[in-house]
PDB file of C-alpha atoms (C1' of nucleotides) and ligand atoms in Angstrom:
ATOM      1  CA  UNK A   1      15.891 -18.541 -10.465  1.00  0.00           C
ATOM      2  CA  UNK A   2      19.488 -18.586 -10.786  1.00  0.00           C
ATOM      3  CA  UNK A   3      21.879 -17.142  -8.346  1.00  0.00           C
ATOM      4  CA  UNK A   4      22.984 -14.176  -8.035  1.00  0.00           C
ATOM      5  CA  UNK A   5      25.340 -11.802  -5.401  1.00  0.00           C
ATOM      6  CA  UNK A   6      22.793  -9.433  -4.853  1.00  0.00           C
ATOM      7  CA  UNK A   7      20.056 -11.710  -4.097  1.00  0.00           C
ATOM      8  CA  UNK A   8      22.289 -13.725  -1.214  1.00  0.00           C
ATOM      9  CA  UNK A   9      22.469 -10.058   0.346  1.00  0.00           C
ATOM     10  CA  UNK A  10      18.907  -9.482   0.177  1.00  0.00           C
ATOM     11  CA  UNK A  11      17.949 -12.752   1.942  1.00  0.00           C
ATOM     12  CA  UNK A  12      20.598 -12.123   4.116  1.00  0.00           C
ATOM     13  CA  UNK A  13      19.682  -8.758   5.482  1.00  0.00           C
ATOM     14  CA  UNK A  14      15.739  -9.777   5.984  1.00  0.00           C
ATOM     15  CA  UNK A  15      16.990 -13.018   7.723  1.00  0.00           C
ATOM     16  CA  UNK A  16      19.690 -10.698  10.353  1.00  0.00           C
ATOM     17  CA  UNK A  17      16.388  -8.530  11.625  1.00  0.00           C
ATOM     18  CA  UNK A  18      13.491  -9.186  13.744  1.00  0.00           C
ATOM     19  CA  UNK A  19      11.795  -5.626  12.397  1.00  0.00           C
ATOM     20  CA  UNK A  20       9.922  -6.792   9.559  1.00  0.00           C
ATOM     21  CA  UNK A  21      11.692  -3.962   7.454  1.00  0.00           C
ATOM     22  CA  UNK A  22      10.525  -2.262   4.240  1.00  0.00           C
ATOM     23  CA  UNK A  23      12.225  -2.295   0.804  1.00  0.00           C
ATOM     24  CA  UNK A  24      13.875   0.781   1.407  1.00  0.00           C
ATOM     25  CA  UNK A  25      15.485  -0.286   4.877  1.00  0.00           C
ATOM     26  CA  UNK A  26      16.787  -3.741   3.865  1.00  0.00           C
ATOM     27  CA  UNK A  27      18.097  -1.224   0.001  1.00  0.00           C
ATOM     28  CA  UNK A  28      20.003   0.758   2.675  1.00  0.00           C
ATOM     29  CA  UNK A  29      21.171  -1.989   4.482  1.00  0.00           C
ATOM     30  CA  UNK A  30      22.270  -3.778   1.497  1.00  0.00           C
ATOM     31  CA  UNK A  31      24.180  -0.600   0.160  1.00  0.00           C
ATOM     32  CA  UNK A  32      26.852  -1.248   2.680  1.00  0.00           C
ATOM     33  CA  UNK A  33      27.782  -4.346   1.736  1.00  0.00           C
ATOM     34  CA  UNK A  34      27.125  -3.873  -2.053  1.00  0.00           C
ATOM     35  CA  UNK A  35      27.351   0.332  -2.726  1.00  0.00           C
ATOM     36  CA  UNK A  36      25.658   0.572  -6.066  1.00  0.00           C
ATOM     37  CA  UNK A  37      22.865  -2.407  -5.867  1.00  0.00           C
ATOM     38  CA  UNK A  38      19.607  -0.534  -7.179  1.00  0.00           C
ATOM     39  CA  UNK A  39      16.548  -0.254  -5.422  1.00  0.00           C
ATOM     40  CA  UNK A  40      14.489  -2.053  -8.466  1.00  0.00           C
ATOM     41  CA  UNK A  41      16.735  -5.190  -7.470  1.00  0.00           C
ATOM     42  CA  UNK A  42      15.664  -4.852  -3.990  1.00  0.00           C
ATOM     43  CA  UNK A  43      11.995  -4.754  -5.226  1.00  0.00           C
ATOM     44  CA  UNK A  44      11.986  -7.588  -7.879  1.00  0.00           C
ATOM     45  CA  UNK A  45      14.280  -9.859  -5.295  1.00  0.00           C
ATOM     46  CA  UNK A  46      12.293  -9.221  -2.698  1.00  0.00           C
ATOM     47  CA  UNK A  47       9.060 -10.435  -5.574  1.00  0.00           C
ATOM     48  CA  UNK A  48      11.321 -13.371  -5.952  1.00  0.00           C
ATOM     49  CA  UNK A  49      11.847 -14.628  -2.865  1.00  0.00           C
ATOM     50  CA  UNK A  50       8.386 -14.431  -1.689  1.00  0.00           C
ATOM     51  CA  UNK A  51       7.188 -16.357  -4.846  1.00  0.00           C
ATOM     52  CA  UNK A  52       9.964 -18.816  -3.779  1.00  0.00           C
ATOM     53  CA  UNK A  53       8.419 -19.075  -0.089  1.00  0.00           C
ATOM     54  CA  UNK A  54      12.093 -18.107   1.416  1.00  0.00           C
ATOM     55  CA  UNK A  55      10.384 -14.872   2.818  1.00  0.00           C
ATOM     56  CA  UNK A  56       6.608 -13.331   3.719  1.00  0.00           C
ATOM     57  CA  UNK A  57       5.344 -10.296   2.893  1.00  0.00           C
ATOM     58  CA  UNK A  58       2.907  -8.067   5.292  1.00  0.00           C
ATOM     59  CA  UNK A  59       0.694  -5.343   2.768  1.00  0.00           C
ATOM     60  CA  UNK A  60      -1.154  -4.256   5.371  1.00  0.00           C
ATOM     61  CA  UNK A  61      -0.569   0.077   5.507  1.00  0.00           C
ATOM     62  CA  UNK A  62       1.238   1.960   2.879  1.00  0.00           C
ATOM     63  CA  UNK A  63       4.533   0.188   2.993  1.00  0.00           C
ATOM     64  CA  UNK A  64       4.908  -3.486   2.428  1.00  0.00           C
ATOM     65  CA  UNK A  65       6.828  -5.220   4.806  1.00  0.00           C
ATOM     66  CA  UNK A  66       8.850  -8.331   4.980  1.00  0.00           C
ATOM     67  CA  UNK A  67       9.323 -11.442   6.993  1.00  0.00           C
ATOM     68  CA  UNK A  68      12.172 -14.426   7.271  1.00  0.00           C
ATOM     69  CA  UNK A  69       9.713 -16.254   9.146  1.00  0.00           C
ATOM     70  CA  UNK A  70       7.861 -18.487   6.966  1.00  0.00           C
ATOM     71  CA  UNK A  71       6.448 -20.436   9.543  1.00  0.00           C
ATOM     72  CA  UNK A  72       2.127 -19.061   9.361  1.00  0.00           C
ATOM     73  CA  UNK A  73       2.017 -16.279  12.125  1.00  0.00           C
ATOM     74  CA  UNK A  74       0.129 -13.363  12.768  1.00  0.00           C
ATOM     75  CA  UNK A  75       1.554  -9.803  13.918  1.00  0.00           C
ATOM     76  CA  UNK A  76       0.861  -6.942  16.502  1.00  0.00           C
ATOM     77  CA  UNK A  77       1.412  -3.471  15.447  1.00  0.00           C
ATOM     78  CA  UNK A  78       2.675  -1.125  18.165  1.00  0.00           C
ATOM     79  CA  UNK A  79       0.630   2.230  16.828  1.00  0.00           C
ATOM     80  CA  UNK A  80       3.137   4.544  19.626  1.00  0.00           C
ATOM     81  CA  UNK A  81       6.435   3.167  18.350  1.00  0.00           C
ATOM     82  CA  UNK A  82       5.372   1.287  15.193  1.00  0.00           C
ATOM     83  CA  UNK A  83       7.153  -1.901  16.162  1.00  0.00           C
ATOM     84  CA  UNK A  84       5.693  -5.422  14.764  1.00  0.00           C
ATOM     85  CA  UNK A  85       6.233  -7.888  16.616  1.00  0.00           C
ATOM     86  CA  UNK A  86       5.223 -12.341  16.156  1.00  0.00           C
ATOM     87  CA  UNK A  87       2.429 -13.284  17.832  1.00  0.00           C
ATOM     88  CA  UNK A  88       1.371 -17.429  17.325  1.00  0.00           C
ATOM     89  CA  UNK A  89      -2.990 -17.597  16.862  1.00  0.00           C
ATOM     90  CA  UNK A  90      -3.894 -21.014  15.867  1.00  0.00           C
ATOM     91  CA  UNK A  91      -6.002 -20.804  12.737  1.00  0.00           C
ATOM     92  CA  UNK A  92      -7.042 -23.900  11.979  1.00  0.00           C
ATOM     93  CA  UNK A  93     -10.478 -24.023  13.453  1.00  0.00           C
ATOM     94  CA  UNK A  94     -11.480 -20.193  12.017  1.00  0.00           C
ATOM     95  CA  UNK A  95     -10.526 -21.768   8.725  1.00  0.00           C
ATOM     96  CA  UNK A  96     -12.720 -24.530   9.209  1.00  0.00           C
ATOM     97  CA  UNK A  97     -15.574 -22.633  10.610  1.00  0.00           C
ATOM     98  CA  UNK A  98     -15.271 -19.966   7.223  1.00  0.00           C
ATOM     99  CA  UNK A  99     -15.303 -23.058   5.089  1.00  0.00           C
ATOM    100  CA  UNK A 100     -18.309 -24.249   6.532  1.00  0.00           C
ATOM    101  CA  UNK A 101     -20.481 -20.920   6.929  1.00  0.00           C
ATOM    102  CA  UNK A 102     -18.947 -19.195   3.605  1.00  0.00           C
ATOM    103  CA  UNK A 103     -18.080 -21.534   1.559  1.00  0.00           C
ATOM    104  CA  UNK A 104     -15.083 -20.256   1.071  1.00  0.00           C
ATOM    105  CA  UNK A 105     -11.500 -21.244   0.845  1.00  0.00           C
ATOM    106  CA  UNK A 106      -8.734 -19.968   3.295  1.00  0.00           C
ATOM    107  CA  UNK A 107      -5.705 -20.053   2.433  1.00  0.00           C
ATOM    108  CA  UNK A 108      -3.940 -17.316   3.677  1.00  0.00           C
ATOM    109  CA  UNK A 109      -4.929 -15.613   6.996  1.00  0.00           C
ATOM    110  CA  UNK A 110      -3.459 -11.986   7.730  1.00  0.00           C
ATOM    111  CA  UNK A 111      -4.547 -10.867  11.206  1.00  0.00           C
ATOM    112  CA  UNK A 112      -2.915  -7.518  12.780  1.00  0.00           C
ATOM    113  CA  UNK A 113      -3.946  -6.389  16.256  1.00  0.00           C
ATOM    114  CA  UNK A 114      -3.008  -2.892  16.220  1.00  0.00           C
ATOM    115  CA  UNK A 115      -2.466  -1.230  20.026  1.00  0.00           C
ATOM    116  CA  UNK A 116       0.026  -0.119  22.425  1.00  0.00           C
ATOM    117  CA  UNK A 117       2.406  -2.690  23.153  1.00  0.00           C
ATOM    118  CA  UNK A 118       4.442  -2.940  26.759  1.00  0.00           C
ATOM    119  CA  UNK A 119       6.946   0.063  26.426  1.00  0.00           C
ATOM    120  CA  UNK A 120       4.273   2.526  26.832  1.00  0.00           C
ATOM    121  CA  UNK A 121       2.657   1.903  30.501  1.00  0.00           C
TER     122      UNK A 121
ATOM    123  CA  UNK B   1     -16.809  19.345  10.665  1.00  0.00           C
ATOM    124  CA  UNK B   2     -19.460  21.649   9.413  1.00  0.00           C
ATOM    125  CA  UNK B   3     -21.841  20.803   7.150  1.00  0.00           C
ATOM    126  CA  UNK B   4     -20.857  19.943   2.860  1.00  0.00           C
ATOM    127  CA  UNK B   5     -22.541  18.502  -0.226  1.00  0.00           C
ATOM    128  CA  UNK B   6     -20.037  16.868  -1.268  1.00  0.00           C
ATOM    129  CA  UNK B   7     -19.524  14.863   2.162  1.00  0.00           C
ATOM    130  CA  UNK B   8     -23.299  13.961   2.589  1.00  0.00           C
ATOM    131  CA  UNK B   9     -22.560  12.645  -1.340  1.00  0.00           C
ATOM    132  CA  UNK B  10     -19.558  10.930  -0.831  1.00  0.00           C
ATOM    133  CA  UNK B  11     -20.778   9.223   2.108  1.00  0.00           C
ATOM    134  CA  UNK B  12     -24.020   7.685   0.414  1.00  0.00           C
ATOM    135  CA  UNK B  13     -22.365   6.324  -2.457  1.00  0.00           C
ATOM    136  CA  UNK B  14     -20.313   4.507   0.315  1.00  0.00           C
ATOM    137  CA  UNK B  15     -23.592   3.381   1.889  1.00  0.00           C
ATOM    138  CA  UNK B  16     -25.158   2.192  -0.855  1.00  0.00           C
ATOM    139  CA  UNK B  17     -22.885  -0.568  -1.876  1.00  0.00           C
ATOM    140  CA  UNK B  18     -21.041  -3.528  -0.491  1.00  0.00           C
ATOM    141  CA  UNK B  19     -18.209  -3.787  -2.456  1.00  0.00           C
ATOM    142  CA  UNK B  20     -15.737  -1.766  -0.404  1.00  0.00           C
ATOM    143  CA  UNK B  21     -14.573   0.348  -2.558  1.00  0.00           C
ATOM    144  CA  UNK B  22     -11.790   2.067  -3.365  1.00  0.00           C
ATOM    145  CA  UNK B  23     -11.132   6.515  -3.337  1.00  0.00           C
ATOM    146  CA  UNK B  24     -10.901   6.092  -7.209  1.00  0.00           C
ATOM    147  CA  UNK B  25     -14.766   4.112  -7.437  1.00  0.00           C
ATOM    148  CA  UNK B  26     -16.056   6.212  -4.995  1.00  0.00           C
ATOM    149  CA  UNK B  27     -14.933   9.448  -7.034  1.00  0.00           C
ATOM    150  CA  UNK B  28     -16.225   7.843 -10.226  1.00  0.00           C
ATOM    151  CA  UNK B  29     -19.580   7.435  -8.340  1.00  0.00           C
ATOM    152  CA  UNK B  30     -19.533  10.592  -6.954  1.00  0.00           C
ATOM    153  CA  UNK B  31     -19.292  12.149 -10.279  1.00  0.00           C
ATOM    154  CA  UNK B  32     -22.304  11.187 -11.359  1.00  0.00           C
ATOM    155  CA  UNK B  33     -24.116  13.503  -9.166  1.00  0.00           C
ATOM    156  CA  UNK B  34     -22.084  16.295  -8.949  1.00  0.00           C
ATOM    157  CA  UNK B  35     -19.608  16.290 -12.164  1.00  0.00           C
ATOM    158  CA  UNK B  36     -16.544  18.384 -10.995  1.00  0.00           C
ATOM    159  CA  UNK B  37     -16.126  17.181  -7.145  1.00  0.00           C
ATOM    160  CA  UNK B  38     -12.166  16.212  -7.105  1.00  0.00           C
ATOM    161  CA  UNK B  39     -10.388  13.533  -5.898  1.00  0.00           C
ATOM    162  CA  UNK B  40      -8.754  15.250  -3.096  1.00  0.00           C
ATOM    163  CA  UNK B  41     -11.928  16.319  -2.372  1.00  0.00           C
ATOM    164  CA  UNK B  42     -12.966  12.779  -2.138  1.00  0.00           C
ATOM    165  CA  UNK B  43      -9.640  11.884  -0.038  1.00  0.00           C
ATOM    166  CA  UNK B  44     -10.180  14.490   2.353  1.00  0.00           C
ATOM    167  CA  UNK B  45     -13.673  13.772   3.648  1.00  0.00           C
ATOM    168  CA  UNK B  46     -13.065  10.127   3.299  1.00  0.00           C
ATOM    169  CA  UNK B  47     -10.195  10.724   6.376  1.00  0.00           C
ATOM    170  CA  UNK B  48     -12.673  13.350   8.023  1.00  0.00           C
ATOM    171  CA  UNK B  49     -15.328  10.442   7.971  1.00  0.00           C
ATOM    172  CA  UNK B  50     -13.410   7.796   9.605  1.00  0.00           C
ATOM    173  CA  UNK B  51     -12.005  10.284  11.557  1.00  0.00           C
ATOM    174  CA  UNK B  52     -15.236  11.057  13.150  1.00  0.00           C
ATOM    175  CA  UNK B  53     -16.132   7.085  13.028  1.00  0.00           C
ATOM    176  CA  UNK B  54     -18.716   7.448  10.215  1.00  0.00           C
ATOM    177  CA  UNK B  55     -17.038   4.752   7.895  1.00  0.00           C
ATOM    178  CA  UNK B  56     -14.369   2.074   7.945  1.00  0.00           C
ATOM    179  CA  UNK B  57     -10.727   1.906   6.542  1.00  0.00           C
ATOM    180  CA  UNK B  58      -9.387  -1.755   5.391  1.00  0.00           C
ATOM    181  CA  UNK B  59      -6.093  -0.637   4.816  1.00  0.00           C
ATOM    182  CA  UNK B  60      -4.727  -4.477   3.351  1.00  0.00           C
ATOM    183  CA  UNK B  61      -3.032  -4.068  -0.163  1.00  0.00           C
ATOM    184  CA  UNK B  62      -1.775  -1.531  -2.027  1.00  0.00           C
ATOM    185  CA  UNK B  63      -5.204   0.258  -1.931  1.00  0.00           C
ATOM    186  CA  UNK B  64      -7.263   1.662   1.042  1.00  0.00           C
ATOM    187  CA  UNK B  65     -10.959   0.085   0.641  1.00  0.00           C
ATOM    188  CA  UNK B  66     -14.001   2.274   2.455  1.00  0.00           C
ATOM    189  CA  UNK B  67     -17.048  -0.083   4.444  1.00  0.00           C
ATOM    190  CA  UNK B  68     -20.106   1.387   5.663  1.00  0.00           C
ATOM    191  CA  UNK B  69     -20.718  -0.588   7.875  1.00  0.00           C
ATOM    192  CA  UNK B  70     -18.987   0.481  11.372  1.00  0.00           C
ATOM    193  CA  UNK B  71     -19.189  -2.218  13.317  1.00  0.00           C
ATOM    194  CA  UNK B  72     -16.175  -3.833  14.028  1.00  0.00           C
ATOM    195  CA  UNK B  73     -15.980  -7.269  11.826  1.00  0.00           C
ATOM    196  CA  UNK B  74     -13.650  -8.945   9.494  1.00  0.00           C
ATOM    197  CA  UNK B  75     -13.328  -9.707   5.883  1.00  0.00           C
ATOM    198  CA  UNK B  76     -12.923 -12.473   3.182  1.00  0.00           C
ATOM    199  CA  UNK B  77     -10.967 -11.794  -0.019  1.00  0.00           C
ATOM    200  CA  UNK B  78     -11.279 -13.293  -2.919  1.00  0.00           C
ATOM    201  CA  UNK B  79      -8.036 -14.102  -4.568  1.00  0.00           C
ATOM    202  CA  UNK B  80      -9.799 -15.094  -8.132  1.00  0.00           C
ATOM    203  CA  UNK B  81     -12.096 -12.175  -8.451  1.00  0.00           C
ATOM    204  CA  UNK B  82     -11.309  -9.848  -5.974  1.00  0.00           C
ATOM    205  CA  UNK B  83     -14.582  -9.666  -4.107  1.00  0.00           C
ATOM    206  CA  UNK B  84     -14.345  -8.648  -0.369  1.00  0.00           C
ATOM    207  CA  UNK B  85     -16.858 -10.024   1.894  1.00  0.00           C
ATOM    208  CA  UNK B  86     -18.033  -9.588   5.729  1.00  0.00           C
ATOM    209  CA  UNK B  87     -17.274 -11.892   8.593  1.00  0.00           C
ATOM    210  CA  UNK B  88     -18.024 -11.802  12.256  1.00  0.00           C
ATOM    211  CA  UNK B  89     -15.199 -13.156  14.415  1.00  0.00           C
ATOM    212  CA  UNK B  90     -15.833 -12.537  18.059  1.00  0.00           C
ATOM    213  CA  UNK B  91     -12.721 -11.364  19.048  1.00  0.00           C
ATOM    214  CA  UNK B  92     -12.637 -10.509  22.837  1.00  0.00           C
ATOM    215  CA  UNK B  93     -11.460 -13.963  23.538  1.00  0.00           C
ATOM    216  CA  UNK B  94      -8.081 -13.255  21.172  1.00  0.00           C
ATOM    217  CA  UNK B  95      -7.477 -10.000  22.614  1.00  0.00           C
ATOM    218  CA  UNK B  96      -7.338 -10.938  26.391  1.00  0.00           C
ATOM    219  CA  UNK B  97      -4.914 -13.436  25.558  1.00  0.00           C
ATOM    220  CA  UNK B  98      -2.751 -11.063  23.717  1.00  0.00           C
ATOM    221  CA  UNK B  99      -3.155  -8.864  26.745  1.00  0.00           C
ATOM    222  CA  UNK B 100      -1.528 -11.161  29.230  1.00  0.00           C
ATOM    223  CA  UNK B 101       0.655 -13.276  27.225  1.00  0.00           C
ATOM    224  CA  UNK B 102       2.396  -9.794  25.862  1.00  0.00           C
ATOM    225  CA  UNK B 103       0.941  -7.384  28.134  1.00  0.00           C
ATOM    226  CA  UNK B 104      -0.225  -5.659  24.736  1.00  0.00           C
ATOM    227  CA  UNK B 105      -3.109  -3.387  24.440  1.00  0.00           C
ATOM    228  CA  UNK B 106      -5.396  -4.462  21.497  1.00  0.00           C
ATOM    229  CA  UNK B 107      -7.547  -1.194  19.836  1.00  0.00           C
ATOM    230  CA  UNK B 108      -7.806  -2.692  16.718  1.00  0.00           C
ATOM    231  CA  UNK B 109      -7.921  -5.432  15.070  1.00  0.00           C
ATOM    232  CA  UNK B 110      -7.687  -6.757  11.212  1.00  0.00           C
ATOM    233  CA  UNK B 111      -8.201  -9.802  10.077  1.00  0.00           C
ATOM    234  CA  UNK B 112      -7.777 -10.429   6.378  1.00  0.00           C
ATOM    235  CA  UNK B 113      -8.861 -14.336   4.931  1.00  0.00           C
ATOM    236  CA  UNK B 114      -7.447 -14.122   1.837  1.00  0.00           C
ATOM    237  CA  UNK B 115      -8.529 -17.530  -0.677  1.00  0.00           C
ATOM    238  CA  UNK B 116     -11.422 -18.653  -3.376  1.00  0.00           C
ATOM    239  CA  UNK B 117     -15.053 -17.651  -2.470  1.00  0.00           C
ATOM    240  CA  UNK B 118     -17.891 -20.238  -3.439  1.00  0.00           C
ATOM    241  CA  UNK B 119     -18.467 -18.310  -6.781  1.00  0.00           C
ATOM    242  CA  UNK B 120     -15.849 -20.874  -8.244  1.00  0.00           C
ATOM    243  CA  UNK B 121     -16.532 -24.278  -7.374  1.00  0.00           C
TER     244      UNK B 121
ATOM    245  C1'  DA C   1     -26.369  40.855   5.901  1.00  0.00           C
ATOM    246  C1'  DT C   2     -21.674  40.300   7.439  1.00  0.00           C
ATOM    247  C1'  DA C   3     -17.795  38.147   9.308  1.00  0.00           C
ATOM    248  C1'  DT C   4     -15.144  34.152  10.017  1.00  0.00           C
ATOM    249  C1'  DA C   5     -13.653  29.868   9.316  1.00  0.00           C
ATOM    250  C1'  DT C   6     -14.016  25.638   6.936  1.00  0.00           C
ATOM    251  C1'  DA C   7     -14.465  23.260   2.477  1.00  0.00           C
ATOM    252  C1'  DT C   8     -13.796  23.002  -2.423  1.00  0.00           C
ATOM    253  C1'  DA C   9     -11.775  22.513  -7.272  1.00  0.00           C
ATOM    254  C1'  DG C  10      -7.936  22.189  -9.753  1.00  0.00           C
ATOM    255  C1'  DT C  11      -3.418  21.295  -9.985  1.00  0.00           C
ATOM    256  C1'  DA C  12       1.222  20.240  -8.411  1.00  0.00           C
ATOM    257  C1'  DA C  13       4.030  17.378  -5.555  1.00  0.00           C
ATOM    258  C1'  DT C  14       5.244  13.147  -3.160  1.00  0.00           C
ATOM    259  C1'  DG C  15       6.512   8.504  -2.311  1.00  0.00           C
ATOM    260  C1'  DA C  16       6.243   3.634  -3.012  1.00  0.00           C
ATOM    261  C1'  DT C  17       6.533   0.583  -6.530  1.00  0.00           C
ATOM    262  C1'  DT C  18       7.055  -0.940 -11.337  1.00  0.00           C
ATOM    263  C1'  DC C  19       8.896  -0.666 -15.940  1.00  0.00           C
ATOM    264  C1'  DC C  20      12.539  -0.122 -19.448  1.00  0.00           C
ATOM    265  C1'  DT C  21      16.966  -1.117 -21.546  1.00  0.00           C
ATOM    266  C1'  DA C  22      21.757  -1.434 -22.346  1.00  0.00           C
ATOM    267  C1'  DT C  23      25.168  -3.990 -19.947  1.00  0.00           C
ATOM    268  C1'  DT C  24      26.880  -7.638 -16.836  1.00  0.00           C
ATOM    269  C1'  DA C  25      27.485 -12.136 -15.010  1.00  0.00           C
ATOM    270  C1'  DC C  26      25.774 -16.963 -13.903  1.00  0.00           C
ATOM    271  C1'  DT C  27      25.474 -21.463 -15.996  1.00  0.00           C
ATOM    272  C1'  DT C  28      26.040 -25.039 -19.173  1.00  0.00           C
ATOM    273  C1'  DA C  29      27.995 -27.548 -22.793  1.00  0.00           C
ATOM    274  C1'  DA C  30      31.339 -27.896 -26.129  1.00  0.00           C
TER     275       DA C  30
ATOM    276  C1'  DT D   1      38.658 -23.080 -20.536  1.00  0.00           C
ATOM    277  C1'  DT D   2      36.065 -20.903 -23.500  1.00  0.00           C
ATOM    278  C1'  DA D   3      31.825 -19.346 -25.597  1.00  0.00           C
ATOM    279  C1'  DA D   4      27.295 -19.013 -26.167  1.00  0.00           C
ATOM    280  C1'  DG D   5      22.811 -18.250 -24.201  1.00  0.00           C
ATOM    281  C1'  DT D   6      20.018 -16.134 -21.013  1.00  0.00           C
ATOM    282  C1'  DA D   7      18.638 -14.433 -16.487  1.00  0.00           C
ATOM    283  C1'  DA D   8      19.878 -10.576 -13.588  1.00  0.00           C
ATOM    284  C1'  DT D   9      21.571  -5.939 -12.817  1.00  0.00           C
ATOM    285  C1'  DA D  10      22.099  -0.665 -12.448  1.00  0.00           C
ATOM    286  C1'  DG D  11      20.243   3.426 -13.383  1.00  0.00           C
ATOM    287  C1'  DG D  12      16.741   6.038 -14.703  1.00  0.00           C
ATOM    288  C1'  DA D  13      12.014   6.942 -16.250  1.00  0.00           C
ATOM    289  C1'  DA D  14       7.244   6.047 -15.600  1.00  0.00           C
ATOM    290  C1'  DT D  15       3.121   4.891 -12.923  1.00  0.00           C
ATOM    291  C1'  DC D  16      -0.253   5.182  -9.550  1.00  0.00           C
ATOM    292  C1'  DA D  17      -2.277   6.139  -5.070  1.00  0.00           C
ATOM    293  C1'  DT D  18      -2.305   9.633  -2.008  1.00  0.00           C
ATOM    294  C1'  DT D  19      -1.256  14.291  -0.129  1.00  0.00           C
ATOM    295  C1'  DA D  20      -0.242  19.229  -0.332  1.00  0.00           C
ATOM    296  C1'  DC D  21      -1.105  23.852  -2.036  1.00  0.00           C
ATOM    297  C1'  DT D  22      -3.974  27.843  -2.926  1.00  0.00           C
ATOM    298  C1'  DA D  23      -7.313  30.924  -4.679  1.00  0.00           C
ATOM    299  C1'  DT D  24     -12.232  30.830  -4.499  1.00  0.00           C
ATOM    300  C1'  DA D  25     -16.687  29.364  -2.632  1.00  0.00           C
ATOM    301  C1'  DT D  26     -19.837  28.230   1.012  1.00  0.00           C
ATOM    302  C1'  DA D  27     -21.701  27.141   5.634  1.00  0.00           C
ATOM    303  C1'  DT D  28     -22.904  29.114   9.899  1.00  0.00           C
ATOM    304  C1'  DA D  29     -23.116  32.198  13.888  1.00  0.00           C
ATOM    305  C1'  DT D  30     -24.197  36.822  15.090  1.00  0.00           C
TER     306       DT D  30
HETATM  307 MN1   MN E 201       6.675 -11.953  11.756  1.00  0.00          MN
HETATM  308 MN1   MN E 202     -17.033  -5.006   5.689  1.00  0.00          MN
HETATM  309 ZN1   ZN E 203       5.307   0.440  21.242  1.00  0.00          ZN
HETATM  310 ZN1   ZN E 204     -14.377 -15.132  -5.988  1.00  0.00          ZN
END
DNA sequence: ATATATATAGTAATGATTCCTATTACTTAA
DNA sequence: TTAAGTAATAGGAATCATTACTATATATAT
């Protein structure tokens, strides 16, 4: 993966936010630093950097978001005011539990608690 | 929601498997029995089911997957052949904690263990 | 049986994401 | 410092899941 402008931005916008954004926020953010970057270079960056481990991606929904936090975490999903927010849940006894009683190997856990978060009381 | 065909249909192909399927297998399925029901058709009274809390919605990835099976428990994908699979995680530990450590009201919660089943050992 | 409202089939539209391709721009090695 | 060589880009088209539209059909209450 060899550098490039474009790229820099990307990474750069993602790592300025706590919002998780979608492609299409961190396309408009990049426009006003770089006008004519395309949205396909969002998307196959954004591929990129995720293969590269410099960024996570949340699929849950219809829009993919993304994450500068590599660090394993799991998210809460504010379903008034849509905001996603970090929240730390030790995993490694669940994964060893599923290993034992399935059989099966974890490795990647996506939890979202989806609720009403503290600005709606 | 009065009464439909199509609906009773659509909601026993959904009962008879454990796969978790997808709109697009359901409305395959579907056809079988009643050759020109549509896809929105499909769409529709797969909302108007969960809706009225007759079905499930995993919403991870870029497709929504339906489950029978109401009661709330988690799942275990597959990452080598796809196949989604049923876990109970008691859960009402997790979501008092997220309660008072960010005063965040937990309806819902999905939990996604994404790795390699025991098919390929 | 009739009226009314809800559901349907078929098709068009939407929106997120991916694909295509001619051109540009990193990188490396003369 | 050039000049390949090749990965990356912009712009646009295509794809695919899902939703919207609408004329017709059907369920249900009276
Ligand atoms: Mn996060
Ligand atoms: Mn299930
Ligand atoms: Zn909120
Ligand atoms: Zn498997």
């Amino acid at each position: 993966m060899r550098y490039s402008r474009q790229r820099e931005l990307i990474h750069e916008v993602i790592k300025a936010t706590n919002t998780h954004p979608t492609a299409n926020w961190i396309y408009k953010q990049a426009r006003k630093k770089l006008a004519n970057i395309s949205l396909g270079t969002v998307y196959r960056n954004l591929d990129q950097l995720t293969d590269a481990g410099m960024i996570n991606v949340i699929t849950e929904g219809n829009m993919s978001r993304y994450d500068w936090n590599v660090i394993p975490h799991q998210h809460l999903r504010c379903s008034v005011c849509g905001k996603m927010s970090d929240i730390e849940i030790p995993d490694g006894e669940i994964k060893e539990k599923i290993k034992q009683n399935h059989q099966f190997d974890v490795e990647k856990v996506e939890m979202i608690f989806v609720g009403t978060c503290s600005d709606h009381n």
